[in-house]
Short mmCIF file of C-alpha atoms in Angstrom, two decimals:
data_model
loop_
_atom_site.label_atom_id
_atom_site.label_comp_id
_atom_site.label_asym_id
_atom_site.label_seq_id
_atom_site.Cartn_x
_atom_site.Cartn_y
_atom_site.Cartn_z
CA MET R 1 39.20 47.61 -5.37
CA ASP R 2 37.66 50.93 -6.46
CA VAL R 3 34.39 49.20 -7.34
CA LEU R 4 34.15 47.88 -3.78
CA LEU R 5 35.25 51.05 -2.01
CA ASN R 6 33.04 53.32 -4.12
CA ASN R 7 29.98 51.17 -3.48
CA LEU R 8 30.30 50.17 0.15
CA ASP R 9 26.78 51.56 0.63
CA LEU R 10 25.63 48.65 -1.56
CA PHE R 11 27.90 45.81 -0.50
CA GLY R 12 27.51 46.37 3.25
CA PRO R 13 23.71 46.61 3.62
CA PHE R 14 22.99 44.11 0.85
CA PHE R 15 25.26 41.43 2.31
CA LEU R 16 23.79 42.12 5.73
CA THR R 17 20.34 41.44 4.26
CA THR R 18 21.69 38.21 2.75
CA ILE R 19 22.99 37.10 6.15
CA GLU R 20 19.68 37.95 7.84
CA LEU R 21 17.77 36.10 5.13
CA PHE R 22 20.03 33.08 5.52
CA LEU R 23 19.90 32.95 9.32
CA LEU R 24 16.11 33.24 9.54
CA SER R 25 15.59 30.69 6.77
CA ALA R 26 18.17 28.33 8.28
CA VAL R 27 16.49 28.34 11.69
CA GLY R 28 13.05 27.86 10.13
CA SER R 29 14.31 25.08 7.86
CA LEU R 30 16.05 23.22 10.69
CA VAL R 31 12.95 23.34 12.90
CA TRP R 32 10.41 22.51 10.20
CA GLY R 33 12.70 19.97 8.53
CA THR R 34 13.18 18.12 11.81
CA ILE R 35 9.41 18.05 12.37
CA LEU R 36 8.93 16.66 8.87
CA ALA R 37 11.54 13.97 9.57
CA MET R 38 9.62 12.98 12.69
CA LEU R 39 6.47 12.72 10.59
CA ARG R 40 8.24 10.54 8.04
CA VAL R 41 9.34 8.01 10.66
CA SER R 42 6.11 8.18 12.64
CA PRO R 43 4.26 4.90 13.30
CA VAL R 44 1.04 6.68 12.24
CA PRO R 45 0.42 6.07 8.49
CA VAL R 46 -1.35 9.41 7.99
CA PHE R 47 1.61 11.34 9.41
CA ARG R 48 4.04 9.40 7.23
CA ALA R 49 1.90 10.09 4.17
CA VAL R 50 1.77 13.83 4.92
CA GLY R 51 5.52 14.02 5.42
CA THR R 52 6.23 12.04 2.26
CA ALA R 53 3.84 14.14 0.17
CA TYR R 54 5.36 17.39 1.40
CA VAL R 55 8.93 16.30 0.70
CA THR R 56 8.05 14.92 -2.74
CA ILE R 57 6.26 18.10 -3.82
CA ALA R 58 8.76 20.57 -2.33
CA ARG R 59 11.89 18.82 -3.63
CA ASN R 60 10.50 18.56 -7.16
CA THR R 61 9.29 22.15 -7.41
CA PRO R 62 11.79 24.74 -8.72
CA LEU R 63 12.70 27.26 -6.04
CA THR R 64 11.83 30.11 -8.40
CA LEU R 65 8.25 28.86 -8.57
CA VAL R 66 8.09 28.65 -4.78
CA PHE R 67 9.22 32.28 -4.63
CA ALA R 68 6.68 33.28 -7.28
CA PHE R 69 3.88 31.65 -5.30
CA PHE R 70 4.64 33.41 -2.02
CA VAL R 71 5.41 36.77 -3.64
CA PHE R 72 2.60 36.93 -6.21
CA ALA R 73 -0.02 34.23 -5.59
CA TYR R 74 -0.11 33.97 -1.79
CA PRO R 75 -1.13 37.64 -1.25
CA LEU R 76 -4.25 36.97 -3.31
CA LEU R 77 -5.41 34.52 -0.64
CA ASP R 78 -5.61 37.48 1.75
CA ILE R 79 -4.62 35.40 4.81
CA VAL R 80 -1.52 37.07 6.22
CA LYS R 81 0.16 40.00 4.51
CA LEU R 82 3.79 39.31 3.64
CA ASP R 83 6.28 41.88 2.42
CA TYR R 84 9.01 40.81 0.02
CA PHE R 85 11.57 39.94 2.70
CA PRO R 86 9.25 37.78 4.87
CA ALA R 87 7.93 36.12 1.71
CA ALA R 88 11.51 35.25 0.73
CA VAL R 89 12.16 33.77 4.19
CA VAL R 90 9.03 31.63 3.96
CA ALA R 91 9.84 30.48 0.42
CA LEU R 92 13.39 29.47 1.34
CA THR R 93 12.17 27.73 4.50
CA VAL R 94 9.43 25.79 2.72
CA TYR R 95 11.87 24.62 0.05
CA THR R 96 14.97 23.89 2.13
CA SER R 97 13.11 22.11 4.95
CA ALA R 98 12.34 19.25 2.56
CA PHE R 99 16.07 18.62 2.08
CA ILE R 100 16.77 19.07 5.79
CA CYS R 101 14.06 16.49 6.45
CA GLU R 102 15.78 13.87 4.32
CA VAL R 103 19.16 14.58 5.92
CA VAL R 104 17.73 14.22 9.43
CA ARG R 105 15.77 11.12 8.44
CA SER R 106 18.93 9.50 7.12
CA GLY R 107 20.56 10.26 10.46
CA ILE R 108 17.64 8.70 12.31
CA ASN R 109 18.06 5.55 10.24
CA THR R 110 21.69 5.26 11.37
CA VAL R 111 20.67 4.96 15.02
CA PRO R 112 20.45 1.27 16.02
CA VAL R 113 16.89 0.01 16.45
CA GLY R 114 17.85 -1.27 19.88
CA GLN R 115 18.05 2.32 21.12
CA ALA R 116 14.35 2.89 20.41
CA GLU R 117 13.44 -0.50 21.83
CA ALA R 118 15.31 0.33 25.02
CA GLY R 119 13.38 3.59 25.23
CA ARG R 120 10.06 1.80 24.84
CA ALA R 121 11.11 -0.69 27.52
CA LEU R 122 11.59 2.27 29.86
CA GLY R 123 8.08 3.46 29.12
CA LEU R 124 9.03 6.46 26.94
CA THR R 125 6.58 7.72 24.35
CA PHE R 126 7.44 7.93 20.64
CA ALA R 127 8.06 11.68 20.91
CA GLN R 128 10.27 11.21 23.98
CA ILE R 129 12.30 8.48 22.27
CA LEU R 130 12.89 10.70 19.27
CA GLY R 131 13.66 13.84 21.23
CA GLN R 132 15.77 12.35 24.01
CA VAL R 133 17.33 9.23 22.47
CA VAL R 134 17.31 9.15 18.67
CA LEU R 135 17.60 12.75 17.46
CA PRO R 136 20.64 13.70 19.60
CA GLN R 137 22.54 10.76 18.10
CA ALA R 138 21.15 11.26 14.60
CA LEU R 139 22.15 14.93 14.35
CA ARG R 140 25.73 14.11 15.30
CA SER R 141 26.04 11.74 12.37
CA VAL R 142 24.68 14.11 9.71
CA VAL R 143 26.70 17.28 10.33
CA PRO R 144 28.48 17.27 6.91
CA PRO R 145 25.33 16.84 4.76
CA LEU R 146 23.43 19.22 7.04
CA ILE R 147 26.02 21.98 6.59
CA SER R 148 26.13 21.25 2.85
CA THR R 149 22.37 21.83 2.70
CA LEU R 150 22.76 25.10 4.60
CA ILE R 151 25.50 26.18 2.18
CA ALA R 152 23.09 25.51 -0.68
CA LEU R 153 20.50 27.60 1.17
CA LEU R 154 23.00 30.47 1.48
CA LYS R 155 23.60 30.45 -2.26
CA ASN R 156 19.88 30.13 -2.99
CA THR R 157 19.26 33.44 -1.22
CA THR R 158 20.42 35.18 -4.40
CA ILE R 159 17.14 34.19 -6.04
CA ALA R 160 15.42 36.66 -3.72
CA ALA R 161 17.05 39.47 -5.72
CA GLY R 162 14.68 38.66 -8.56
CA PHE R 163 11.72 39.26 -6.24
CA SER R 164 12.52 42.78 -5.02
CA VAL R 165 14.67 41.82 -2.02
CA ALA R 166 17.76 44.06 -1.76
CA GLU R 167 20.37 41.40 -1.01
CA ALA R 168 23.76 40.45 -2.45
CA GLY R 169 22.30 39.00 -5.62
CA ALA R 170 20.90 42.41 -6.54
CA ILE R 171 24.23 44.25 -6.36
CA ARG R 172 25.00 43.72 -10.04
CA SER R 173 21.89 45.55 -11.24
CA TYR R 174 22.63 48.51 -8.97
CA LEU R 175 26.22 48.64 -10.21
CA SER R 176 24.89 48.68 -13.76
CA GLU R 177 22.74 51.72 -12.97
CA ARG R 178 25.80 53.49 -11.56
CA GLY R 179 27.92 52.68 -14.60
CA GLU R 180 30.37 50.57 -12.62
CA ASN R 181 32.24 47.53 -13.91
CA GLN R 182 29.73 44.72 -13.33
CA LEU R 183 32.27 41.92 -13.83
CA ILE R 184 34.51 43.27 -11.07
CA GLY R 185 31.43 43.78 -8.90
CA LEU R 186 30.35 40.17 -9.39
CA LEU R 187 33.84 38.99 -8.44
CA TRP R 188 33.53 40.88 -5.16
CA VAL R 189 30.11 39.36 -4.59
CA ALA R 190 31.57 35.90 -5.25
CA LEU R 191 34.37 36.61 -2.78
CA GLY R 192 31.79 37.63 -0.18
CA PHE R 193 29.98 34.32 -0.58
CA ILE R 194 33.27 32.42 -0.39
CA VAL R 195 33.93 34.07 2.97
CA LEU R 196 30.46 33.15 4.26
CA VAL R 197 30.78 29.56 3.04
CA THR R 198 34.20 29.33 4.69
CA VAL R 199 32.61 30.34 8.00
CA LEU R 200 30.03 27.56 7.63
CA SER R 201 32.75 25.06 6.74
CA PHE R 202 34.69 26.06 9.85
CA ALA R 203 31.53 25.57 11.92
CA GLN R 204 31.15 22.11 10.38
CA ARG R 205 34.70 21.09 11.31
CA SER R 206 34.26 22.42 14.84
CA LEU R 207 31.01 20.51 15.36
CA GLU R 208 32.45 17.31 13.93
CA LYS R 209 35.49 17.56 16.21
CA ARG R 210 33.42 18.31 19.31
CA TRP R 211 30.77 15.67 18.72
CA SER R 212 33.24 13.00 17.67
CA VAL R 213 34.82 13.37 21.11
CA ALA R 214 31.40 13.39 22.79
CA ARG R 215 30.46 10.16 21.09
#
């Protein structure tokens, strides 16, 4: 307990940074991943090819390399300046959105084809059918894998500590500099992540209960 109480100036701000990093990356991943899923089921071959290529490359590239690109290589392009925190958000979003895409696409495939055909019969466009008919049903059916992907994203935020982002994954090194017991410190960090994951699991159960009734 002393390790925690004596270093609240580390645990508090660093976990807050982790939460901010997670929330921003989660929103970006959900939006971009959904767009990618729409590309992958698009009737336009070029769009499908772009979506497939993105997912294939992103899912098979180690997250550490994605971080290294946006932290070290991307600044050399001199397009938009990114500090370490924004670069971490972009890296996590680029990587996680590929997995979100596949989760959403699997949900789209569970929606009966007749739903889309009914939409076309009413004169709806492809985008309208997806946005108003298919996606609302698809997202309800993929809550568990979607939350599981977000939990993986939460744990992946610790990689940002290796790229100069002061978040929970960096607490150990700071405890080492202060001469504190690193093992006890890591146990507190693990407990912090367990609490955050529990919150996400509770959100999953709540959404499943609500949407099961709505369906």
